[in-house]
PDB file of C-alpha atoms and ligand atoms in Angstrom:
ATOM      1  CA  MET T   6     108.156 106.806  68.904  1.00 73.00           C
ATOM      2  CA  GLN T   7     109.550 106.405  65.273  1.00 87.00           C
ATOM      3  CA  THR T   8     113.187 105.099  64.931  1.00 94.00           C
ATOM      4  CA  PRO T   9     114.675 108.464  63.846  1.00 96.00           C
ATOM      5  CA  LEU T  10     116.422 108.652  60.366  1.00 98.00           C
ATOM      6  CA  ILE T  11     119.400 110.800  60.119  1.00 98.00           C
ATOM      7  CA  ALA T  12     120.440 111.859  56.453  1.00 98.00           C
ATOM      8  CA  GLY T  13     123.393 113.450  55.283  1.00 98.00           C
ATOM      9  CA  ASN T  14     122.979 115.674  52.259  1.00 98.00           C
ATOM     10  CA  TRP T  15     126.558 116.130  50.845  1.00 98.00           C
ATOM     11  CA  LYS T  16     125.346 118.511  48.234  1.00 98.00           C
ATOM     12  CA  MET T  17     128.148 119.537  45.733  1.00 98.00           C
ATOM     13  CA  HIS T  18     131.064 118.641  47.993  1.00 98.00           C
ATOM     14  CA  LYS T  19     133.840 115.942  48.298  1.00 98.00           C
ATOM     15  CA  THR T  20     136.450 114.458  46.161  1.00 98.00           C
ATOM     16  CA  LEU T  21     136.691 110.769  45.925  1.00 98.00           C
ATOM     17  CA  ALA T  22     139.588 110.654  48.585  1.00 98.00           C
ATOM     18  CA  GLN T  23     137.715 113.028  51.028  1.00 98.00           C
ATOM     19  CA  ALA T  24     134.591 110.953  50.551  1.00 98.00           C
ATOM     20  CA  ARG T  25     136.298 107.650  51.495  1.00 98.00           C
ATOM     21  CA  ASP T  26     137.586 109.344  54.696  1.00 98.00           C
ATOM     22  CA  LEU T  27     134.137 110.636  55.629  1.00 98.00           C
ATOM     23  CA  VAL T  28     132.366 107.469  54.946  1.00 98.00           C
ATOM     24  CA  LYS T  29     135.046 105.562  57.030  1.00 98.00           C
ATOM     25  CA  GLY T  30     134.425 107.874  59.869  1.00 98.00           C
ATOM     26  CA  ILE T  31     130.630 107.395  59.759  1.00 98.00           C
ATOM     27  CA  ARG T  32     131.000 103.559  59.290  1.00 98.00           C
ATOM     28  CA  ASP T  33     133.350 103.534  62.340  1.00 97.00           C
ATOM     29  CA  ALA T  34     130.842 105.293  64.477  1.00 97.00           C
ATOM     30  CA  VAL T  35     127.531 103.783  63.426  1.00 98.00           C
ATOM     31  CA  ASP T  36     128.699 100.101  62.977  1.00 98.00           C
ATOM     32  CA  GLY T  37     131.168 100.350  65.961  1.00 96.00           C
ATOM     33  CA  THR T  38     134.091  99.499  63.892  1.00 95.00           C
ATOM     34  CA  GLY T  39     135.987 102.403  65.274  1.00 90.00           C
ATOM     35  CA  GLY T  40     136.019 100.854  68.794  1.00 91.00           C
ATOM     36  CA  GLY T  41     132.853 102.272  70.274  1.00 90.00           C
ATOM     37  CA  ALA T  42     129.348 100.747  70.775  1.00 93.00           C
ATOM     38  CA  PRO T  43     127.576 100.493  67.444  1.00 95.00           C
ATOM     39  CA  ILE T  44     124.624 103.041  67.071  1.00 96.00           C
ATOM     40  CA  THR T  45     121.491 100.859  66.240  1.00 95.00           C
ATOM     41  CA  ALA T  46     118.634 103.135  67.515  1.00 96.00           C
ATOM     42  CA  ALA T  47     118.751 105.332  64.323  1.00 97.00           C
ATOM     43  CA  GLU T  48     118.769 104.711  60.775  1.00 98.00           C
ATOM     44  CA  VAL T  49     121.446 106.582  58.861  1.00 98.00           C
ATOM     45  CA  LEU T  50     121.665 107.670  55.345  1.00 98.00           C
ATOM     46  CA  VAL T  51     124.357 109.401  53.183  1.00 98.00           C
ATOM     47  CA  CYS T  52     123.502 111.236  50.001  1.00 99.00           C
ATOM     48  CA  PRO T  53     126.670 111.897  48.020  1.00 98.00           C
ATOM     49  CA  PRO T  54     126.855 113.589  44.626  1.00 98.00           C
ATOM     50  CA  PHE T  55     126.380 111.241  41.643  1.00 98.00           C
ATOM     51  CA  HIS T  56     129.902 110.322  40.791  1.00 98.00           C
ATOM     52  CA  LEU T  57     130.534 109.040  44.316  1.00 98.00           C
ATOM     53  CA  LEU T  58     127.561 106.701  44.409  1.00 98.00           C
ATOM     54  CA  PHE T  59     129.378 103.497  43.130  1.00 98.00           C
ATOM     55  CA  PRO T  60     132.504 103.808  45.148  1.00 98.00           C
ATOM     56  CA  MET T  61     130.492 104.899  48.321  1.00 98.00           C
ATOM     57  CA  ALA T  62     128.342 101.965  47.852  1.00 98.00           C
ATOM     58  CA  LYS T  63     131.418  99.786  47.658  1.00 98.00           C
ATOM     59  CA  ALA T  64     132.811 101.521  50.897  1.00 98.00           C
ATOM     60  CA  LEU T  65     129.495 100.814  52.710  1.00 98.00           C
ATOM     61  CA  ALA T  66     129.318  96.964  51.741  1.00 97.00           C
ATOM     62  CA  GLY T  67     127.931  95.370  54.999  1.00 97.00           C
ATOM     63  CA  SER T  68     127.408  98.520  56.777  1.00 98.00           C
ATOM     64  CA  ARG T  69     124.156  99.755  58.404  1.00 97.00           C
ATOM     65  CA  VAL T  70     124.637 103.098  56.791  1.00 98.00           C
ATOM     66  CA  MET T  71     122.327 103.658  53.710  1.00 98.00           C
ATOM     67  CA  LEU T  72     123.069 105.378  50.355  1.00 98.00           C
ATOM     68  CA  GLY T  73     120.731 107.795  48.749  1.00 98.00           C
ATOM     69  CA  ALA T  74     120.882 110.203  45.810  1.00 98.00           C
ATOM     70  CA  GLN T  75     120.211 113.974  45.750  1.00 98.00           C
ATOM     71  CA  ASN T  76     117.995 114.163  42.776  1.00 98.00           C
ATOM     72  CA  ALA T  77     116.937 112.072  39.828  1.00 98.00           C
ATOM     73  CA  HIS T  78     114.960 112.512  36.291  1.00 98.00           C
ATOM     74  CA  PHE T  79     111.524 111.261  36.128  1.00 98.00           C
ATOM     75  CA  GLU T  80     112.009 109.311  32.843  1.00 98.00           C
ATOM     76  CA  PRO T  81     113.733 105.908  33.189  1.00 98.00           C
ATOM     77  CA  GLN T  82     116.252 106.497  30.145  1.00 98.00           C
ATOM     78  CA  GLY T  83     116.355 108.994  27.136  1.00 98.00           C
ATOM     79  CA  ALA T  84     117.958 111.857  25.480  1.00 98.00           C
ATOM     80  CA  PHE T  85     118.368 114.140  28.572  1.00 98.00           C
ATOM     81  CA  THR T  86     122.040 115.307  28.463  1.00 98.00           C
ATOM     82  CA  GLY T  87     123.394 115.786  31.952  1.00 97.00           C
ATOM     83  CA  GLU T  88     120.445 114.114  33.577  1.00 98.00           C
ATOM     84  CA  ILE T  89     120.510 110.813  35.690  1.00 98.00           C
ATOM     85  CA  ALA T  90     117.431 108.391  35.822  1.00 98.00           C
ATOM     86  CA  VAL T  91     116.035 106.502  39.068  1.00 98.00           C
ATOM     87  CA  PRO T  92     117.164 103.128  37.675  1.00 98.00           C
ATOM     88  CA  MET T  93     120.470 104.281  37.293  1.00 98.00           C
ATOM     89  CA  VAL T  94     120.845 105.624  40.895  1.00 98.00           C
ATOM     90  CA  LYS T  95     119.125 102.387  42.061  1.00 98.00           C
ATOM     91  CA  GLU T  96     121.769 100.356  40.196  1.00 98.00           C
ATOM     92  CA  THR T  97     124.470 101.873  42.386  1.00 98.00           C
ATOM     93  CA  GLY T  98     122.895 100.608  45.460  1.00 98.00           C
ATOM     94  CA  CYS T  99     120.797 103.642  46.623  1.00 98.00           C
ATOM     95  CA  THR T 100     117.732 103.090  48.696  1.00 98.00           C
ATOM     96  CA  HIS T 101     116.608 106.580  48.980  1.00 98.00           C
ATOM     97  CA  VAL T 102     116.382 109.789  46.550  1.00 98.00           C
ATOM     98  CA  ILE T 103     115.780 113.209  47.738  1.00 99.00           C
ATOM     99  CA  ILE T 104     113.200 115.162  45.508  1.00 98.00           C
ATOM    100  CA  GLY T 105     112.375 118.867  45.686  1.00 98.00           C
ATOM    101  CA  HIS T 106     115.134 120.100  47.734  1.00 98.00           C
ATOM    102  CA  SER T 107     114.647 123.849  48.033  1.00 98.00           C
ATOM    103  CA  GLU T 108     117.971 124.395  45.875  1.00 98.00           C
ATOM    104  CA  ARG T 109     116.587 122.387  43.126  1.00 98.00           C
ATOM    105  CA  ARG T 110     113.410 124.696  43.508  1.00 98.00           C
ATOM    106  CA  GLN T 111     115.407 127.882  43.487  1.00 97.00           C
ATOM    107  CA  HIS T 112     118.251 127.438  41.198  1.00 98.00           C
ATOM    108  CA  PHE T 113     116.938 125.084  38.817  1.00 98.00           C
ATOM    109  CA  GLY T 114     113.314 126.132  38.501  1.00 98.00           C
ATOM    110  CA  GLU T 115     111.915 122.698  39.731  1.00 98.00           C
ATOM    111  CA  THR T 116     108.164 123.138  40.485  1.00 98.00           C
ATOM    112  CA  GLY T 117     105.232 121.054  41.683  1.00 98.00           C
ATOM    113  CA  PRO T 118     104.172 119.277  38.335  1.00 98.00           C
ATOM    114  CA  LEU T 119     107.922 118.214  37.716  1.00 98.00           C
ATOM    115  CA  LEU T 120     108.344 117.091  41.377  1.00 98.00           C
ATOM    116  CA  ALA T 121     105.141 115.051  41.156  1.00 98.00           C
ATOM    117  CA  LYS T 122     106.604 113.220  38.185  1.00 98.00           C
ATOM    118  CA  LYS T 123     109.932 112.594  39.855  1.00 98.00           C
ATOM    119  CA  VAL T 124     108.348 111.280  43.349  1.00 98.00           C
ATOM    120  CA  ARG T 125     106.381 108.797  41.093  1.00 98.00           C
ATOM    121  CA  ALA T 126     109.473 107.718  39.203  1.00 98.00           C
ATOM    122  CA  VAL T 127     111.368 106.980  42.458  1.00 98.00           C
ATOM    123  CA  VAL T 128     108.507 104.998  44.060  1.00 98.00           C
ATOM    124  CA  ALA T 129     107.909 103.109  40.834  1.00 98.00           C
ATOM    125  CA  ALA T 130     111.477 101.746  41.069  1.00 98.00           C
ATOM    126  CA  GLU T 131     110.762 100.601  44.593  1.00 98.00           C
ATOM    127  CA  LEU T 132     113.146 103.374  46.151  1.00 98.00           C
ATOM    128  CA  THR T 133     112.081 105.630  49.082  1.00 98.00           C
ATOM    129  CA  VAL T 134     111.599 109.366  48.344  1.00 98.00           C
ATOM    130  CA  ILE T 135     112.588 112.295  50.681  1.00 99.00           C
ATOM    131  CA  TYR T 136     110.191 115.074  49.711  1.00 98.00           C
ATOM    132  CA  CYS T 137     111.191 118.279  50.667  1.00 98.00           C
ATOM    133  CA  VAL T 138     109.053 121.217  51.608  1.00 98.00           C
ATOM    134  CA  GLY T 139     109.779 124.715  53.147  1.00 98.00           C
ATOM    135  CA  GLU T 140     109.067 128.296  53.050  1.00 98.00           C
ATOM    136  CA  THR T 141     111.438 131.286  52.519  1.00 97.00           C
ATOM    137  CA  LEU T 142     111.931 134.020  54.972  1.00 96.00           C
ATOM    138  CA  ASP T 143     109.546 136.313  52.897  1.00 97.00           C
ATOM    139  CA  GLU T 144     106.966 133.895  52.961  1.00 98.00           C
ATOM    140  CA  ARG T 145     107.367 133.223  56.799  1.00 97.00           C
ATOM    141  CA  GLU T 146     107.322 137.158  57.600  1.00 96.00           C
ATOM    142  CA  GLY T 147     104.363 137.367  55.193  1.00 98.00           C
ATOM    143  CA  GLY T 148     102.374 134.727  57.177  1.00 97.00           C
ATOM    144  CA  LYS T 149     102.331 132.324  54.497  1.00 98.00           C
ATOM    145  CA  THR T 150     104.274 129.208  55.975  1.00 98.00           C
ATOM    146  CA  TYR T 151     101.254 127.186  56.178  1.00 97.00           C
ATOM    147  CA  SER T 152      99.825 127.947  52.748  1.00 98.00           C
ATOM    148  CA  VAL T 153     103.136 127.268  51.155  1.00 98.00           C
ATOM    149  CA  ILE T 154     103.630 124.068  52.858  1.00 98.00           C
ATOM    150  CA  GLU T 155     100.206 122.849  51.932  1.00 98.00           C
ATOM    151  CA  ARG T 156     100.445 124.017  48.548  1.00 98.00           C
ATOM    152  CA  GLN T 157     104.008 122.213  48.094  1.00 98.00           C
ATOM    153  CA  LEU T 158     102.448 118.752  49.623  1.00 98.00           C
ATOM    154  CA  GLY T 159      98.992 119.143  47.690  1.00 98.00           C
ATOM    155  CA  GLU T 160     100.596 119.499  44.302  1.00 98.00           C
ATOM    156  CA  VAL T 161     102.926 116.672  44.575  1.00 98.00           C
ATOM    157  CA  LEU T 162     101.675 113.923  47.030  1.00 98.00           C
ATOM    158  CA  ALA T 163      98.331 111.824  46.714  1.00 98.00           C
ATOM    159  CA  LYS T 164      97.200 108.360  47.655  1.00 97.00           C
ATOM    160  CA  ASP T 165      98.912 106.694  44.685  1.00 98.00           C
ATOM    161  CA  VAL T 166     102.347 107.507  46.444  1.00 98.00           C
ATOM    162  CA  PRO T 167     102.758 104.469  48.847  1.00 98.00           C
ATOM    163  CA  ALA T 168     103.089 105.744  52.369  1.00 98.00           C
ATOM    164  CA  GLU T 169     105.754 103.094  53.364  1.00 98.00           C
ATOM    165  CA  ARG T 170     108.170 104.571  50.472  1.00 98.00           C
ATOM    166  CA  LEU T 171     107.691 108.096  51.710  1.00 98.00           C
ATOM    167  CA  LEU T 172     109.490 110.613  53.943  1.00 98.00           C
ATOM    168  CA  VAL T 173     108.815 114.239  54.057  1.00 98.00           C
ATOM    169  CA  ALA T 174     111.617 116.904  54.986  1.00 98.00           C
ATOM    170  CA  TYR T 175     110.558 120.167  56.349  1.00 98.00           C
ATOM    171  CA  GLU T 176     113.465 122.442  55.603  1.00 98.00           C
ATOM    172  CA  PRO T 177     112.694 126.353  55.896  1.00 98.00           C
ATOM    173  CA  VAL T 178     114.660 127.910  53.343  1.00 97.00           C
ATOM    174  CA  TRP T 179     115.799 130.675  55.620  1.00 97.00           C
ATOM    175  CA  ALA T 180     117.573 127.925  57.930  1.00 96.00           C
ATOM    176  CA  ILE T 181     119.485 126.124  55.169  1.00 96.00           C
ATOM    177  CA  GLY T 182     123.090 127.204  55.396  1.00 94.00           C
ATOM    178  CA  THR T 183     122.513 130.188  57.698  1.00 95.00           C
ATOM    179  CA  GLY T 184     123.327 128.821  61.146  1.00 93.00           C
ATOM    180  CA  ARG T 185     119.800 129.931  62.162  1.00 94.00           C
ATOM    181  CA  ASN T 186     117.979 126.853  62.745  1.00 93.00           C
ATOM    182  CA  ALA T 187     114.174 126.736  63.376  1.00 94.00           C
ATOM    183  CA  THR T 188     113.344 126.567  67.007  1.00 97.00           C
ATOM    184  CA  PRO T 189     112.077 123.346  68.411  1.00 96.00           C
ATOM    185  CA  GLY T 190     108.816 124.694  68.526  1.00 97.00           C
ATOM    186  CA  GLN T 191     108.703 126.292  65.105  1.00 97.00           C
ATOM    187  CA  ALA T 192     109.766 122.820  63.679  1.00 97.00           C
ATOM    188  CA  GLN T 193     107.130 120.958  65.778  1.00 97.00           C
ATOM    189  CA  GLU T 194     104.231 123.413  64.526  1.00 97.00           C
ATOM    190  CA  VAL T 195     105.124 122.750  60.793  1.00 98.00           C
ATOM    191  CA  HIS T 196     105.602 119.163  61.279  1.00 98.00           C
ATOM    192  CA  SER T 197     102.156 118.937  62.921  1.00 97.00           C
ATOM    193  CA  LEU T 198     100.794 120.699  60.046  1.00 98.00           C
ATOM    194  CA  ILE T 199     102.391 118.383  57.547  1.00 98.00           C
ATOM    195  CA  ARG T 200     101.120 115.256  59.442  1.00 98.00           C
ATOM    196  CA  SER T 201      97.702 116.666  59.299  1.00 98.00           C
ATOM    197  CA  ARG T 202      97.956 117.109  55.413  1.00 98.00           C
ATOM    198  CA  LEU T 203      99.239 113.664  55.120  1.00 98.00           C
ATOM    199  CA  SER T 204      96.141 112.517  57.392  1.00 98.00           C
ATOM    200  CA  ALA T 205      94.066 113.996  54.913  1.00 97.00           C
ATOM    201  CA  ILE T 206      95.835 112.273  51.891  1.00 97.00           C
ATOM    202  CA  TYR T 207      95.991 109.018  53.469  1.00 97.00           C
ATOM    203  CA  ASP T 208      94.329 108.436  56.871  1.00 95.00           C
ATOM    204  CA  GLY T 209      95.414 109.096  60.485  1.00 96.00           C
ATOM    205  CA  ARG T 210      97.023 105.717  61.157  1.00 96.00           C
ATOM    206  CA  THR T 211      99.029 105.810  58.016  1.00 97.00           C
ATOM    207  CA  ALA T 212      99.998 109.412  58.147  1.00 97.00           C
ATOM    208  CA  GLY T 213     101.515 108.494  61.603  1.00 96.00           C
ATOM    209  CA  THR T 214     103.862 106.020  60.209  1.00 96.00           C
ATOM    210  CA  ILE T 215     105.462 108.559  57.794  1.00 98.00           C
ATOM    211  CA  ARG T 216     108.478 110.095  59.201  1.00 98.00           C
ATOM    212  CA  ILE T 217     109.004 113.877  58.849  1.00 98.00           C
ATOM    213  CA  LEU T 218     112.445 114.966  58.991  1.00 98.00           C
ATOM    214  CA  TYR T 219     113.557 118.472  59.886  1.00 98.00           C
ATOM    215  CA  GLY T 220     116.347 120.117  57.991  1.00 98.00           C
ATOM    216  CA  GLY T 221     118.076 123.543  58.320  1.00 97.00           C
ATOM    217  CA  SER T 222     121.273 124.342  60.258  1.00 97.00           C
ATOM    218  CA  VAL T 223     121.211 121.099  62.335  1.00 97.00           C
ATOM    219  CA  LYS T 224     124.262 120.800  64.429  1.00 98.00           C
ATOM    220  CA  PRO T 225     125.610 118.731  67.313  1.00 97.00           C
ATOM    221  CA  GLY T 226     124.714 121.386  69.718  1.00 97.00           C
ATOM    222  CA  ASN T 227     120.897 121.787  68.481  1.00 97.00           C
ATOM    223  CA  ALA T 228     120.155 118.276  67.580  1.00 97.00           C
ATOM    224  CA  ALA T 229     118.996 116.983  70.815  1.00 97.00           C
ATOM    225  CA  ASP T 230     116.414 119.570  71.416  1.00 96.00           C
ATOM    226  CA  LEU T 231     115.133 119.421  67.751  1.00 97.00           C
ATOM    227  CA  MET T 232     114.776 115.602  67.792  1.00 96.00           C
ATOM    228  CA  SER T 233     113.131 115.567  71.181  1.00 95.00           C
ATOM    229  CA  GLN T 234     110.022 116.944  69.517  1.00 95.00           C
ATOM    230  CA  PRO T 235     107.410 114.209  69.085  1.00 93.00           C
ATOM    231  CA  GLY T 236     106.560 115.321  65.629  1.00 94.00           C
ATOM    232  CA  VAL T 237     110.158 115.259  64.554  1.00 96.00           C
ATOM    233  CA  GLY T 238     111.196 111.790  62.933  1.00 97.00           C
ATOM    234  CA  GLY T 239     114.837 112.736  62.054  1.00 97.00           C
ATOM    235  CA  ALA T 240     117.118 115.171  60.508  1.00 98.00           C
ATOM    236  CA  LEU T 241     118.315 116.159  56.878  1.00 98.00           C
ATOM    237  CA  VAL T 242     121.691 117.573  57.574  1.00 98.00           C
ATOM    238  CA  GLY T 243     123.814 119.697  55.195  1.00 98.00           C
ATOM    239  CA  GLY T 244     127.045 121.518  56.336  1.00 98.00           C
ATOM    240  CA  ALA T 245     127.453 119.106  59.633  1.00 98.00           C
ATOM    241  CA  CYS T 246     127.359 116.063  57.720  1.00 98.00           C
ATOM    242  CA  LEU T 247     130.640 116.746  55.947  1.00 98.00           C
ATOM    243  CA  GLU T 248     132.665 116.097  59.154  1.00 98.00           C
ATOM    244  CA  ALA T 249     132.274 112.551  60.316  1.00 98.00           C
ATOM    245  CA  ALA T 250     132.691 113.566  63.957  1.00 97.00           C
ATOM    246  CA  ASP T 251     129.876 116.160  63.725  1.00 98.00           C
ATOM    247  CA  PHE T 252     127.588 113.785  61.901  1.00 98.00           C
ATOM    248  CA  ALA T 253     128.040 111.098  64.420  1.00 98.00           C
ATOM    249  CA  ALA T 254     127.468 113.617  67.178  1.00 97.00           C
ATOM    250  CA  ILE T 255     124.064 114.358  65.552  1.00 98.00           C
ATOM    251  CA  ILE T 256     123.175 110.784  65.162  1.00 98.00           C
ATOM    252  CA  ARG T 257     124.051 110.228  68.985  1.00 97.00           C
ATOM    253  CA  ALA T 258     122.283 113.450  70.190  1.00 97.00           C
ATOM    254  CA  ALA T 259     119.176 112.103  68.195  1.00 97.00           C
ATOM    255  CA  VAL T 260     119.356 108.683  69.798  1.00 96.00           C
ATOM    256  CA  GLY T 261     119.777 110.267  73.177  1.00 94.00           C
ATOM    257  CA  ALA T 262     116.894 112.618  72.759  1.00 93.00           C
ATOM    258  CA  ARG T 263     114.379 109.791  71.634  1.00 80.00           C
ATOM    259  CA  SER T 264     115.385 107.436  74.544  1.00 82.00           C
ATOM    260  CA  GLN T 265     114.590 110.310  76.954  1.00 81.00           C
ATOM    261  CA  ALA T 266     111.545 111.158  75.364  1.00 74.00           C
ATOM    262  CA  ARG T 267     110.193 107.429  75.539  1.00 64.00           C
TER     263      ARG T 267
HETATM  264  P1  13P H   4     122.465 122.908  56.272  1.00 65.55           P
HETATM  265  O1  13P H   4     122.382 121.598  57.443  1.00 65.55           O
HETATM  266  O2  13P H   4     123.976 123.199  56.004  1.00 65.55           O
HETATM  267  O3  13P H   4     121.677 124.108  56.929  1.00 65.55           O
HETATM  268  O4  13P H   4     121.757 122.315  55.094  1.00 65.55           O
HETATM  269  C1  13P H   4     120.499 121.782  55.249  1.00 65.55           C
HETATM  270  C2  13P H   4     120.138 121.096  54.044  1.00 65.55           C
HETATM  271  O5  13P H   4     119.620 121.692  53.118  1.00 65.55           O
HETATM  272  C3  13P H   4     119.961 119.701  53.933  1.00 65.55           C
HETATM  273  O6  13P H   4     119.160 119.005  52.866  1.00 65.55           O
END
C-alpha cells in the first residue's frame, strides 16, 4: 500500500502568531518533539497562505513536515499584479503546489486550459502538483459525476506531466466545508474511476504509483474509515487542519487505518 500523504490546506486563515502555534503543534506531533513517538508512516504537508510561506519554512527547518502553496501563476515572472510565480513559491522552500482547487474554479473562474498551464509550470520547476477535481451537488444528483471528473482530468493531464510529480485530489464540492463527507464507498468509487483514467494516460503500473487524496470534511472521526479504502492515498484537509490536535488525530487515524489494512 502507498504511504499516505496528509495535507492541510489552510485556505485564507491564520495570522503569523497563530501560524507559529499551529506549526509547532504539528511538528511536535509528527517529529515526536512533543514527547510522544514520532509519526513516520505518513507524509505530512501544510499549505499556508503565501505571506506565511517563508516564516513557516523557517519554523519547519529540520522537520519531516513539508511545505506547499495553495496556488501559483503559470508564468515564471512578469506584469501580473497580485499573482505569485512557481519559482517564487519554490524559493520559500515549498515542495508542493495545489492547482485547480474548486474554490479557485468557483470564485476565480479557473478552467481547464489555464489549469493545464499551471500544472506544467509546477512540474517544470521540479515541484509536485496536487491537482484537484470534484463534482458539485447538482452534477452528482444529475448523474454527471463520472463525466465531470473525466473532463477535469482529460483537459489538464497528459503523459508530459511526470507521474512522479503528480498527486490527484478528489474533492467533491458538496463535501467541502459542509460537514458532509463522501462515504468511504463513494470516495473509493470515484478514486477507482480516477485511477482508470490515469491508467489510460500513463499505463496501469505507473498510474498505480500516483496517490489520489480524498478531501471534503475529513475529520478525526471519519479519517480512519476513509483512509482504509485501498484507493485512497491520503487526505486533503481544510477546516480540521487549523487545529494541531485535530490534524494530528487525522494523521494518526490514517496511519492506523493503513497498518490494519495491510
Ligand atoms: P474541508 O475539510 O473544510 O471540508 O475542506 C476541504 C478542502 O477544501 C481541502 O482542500
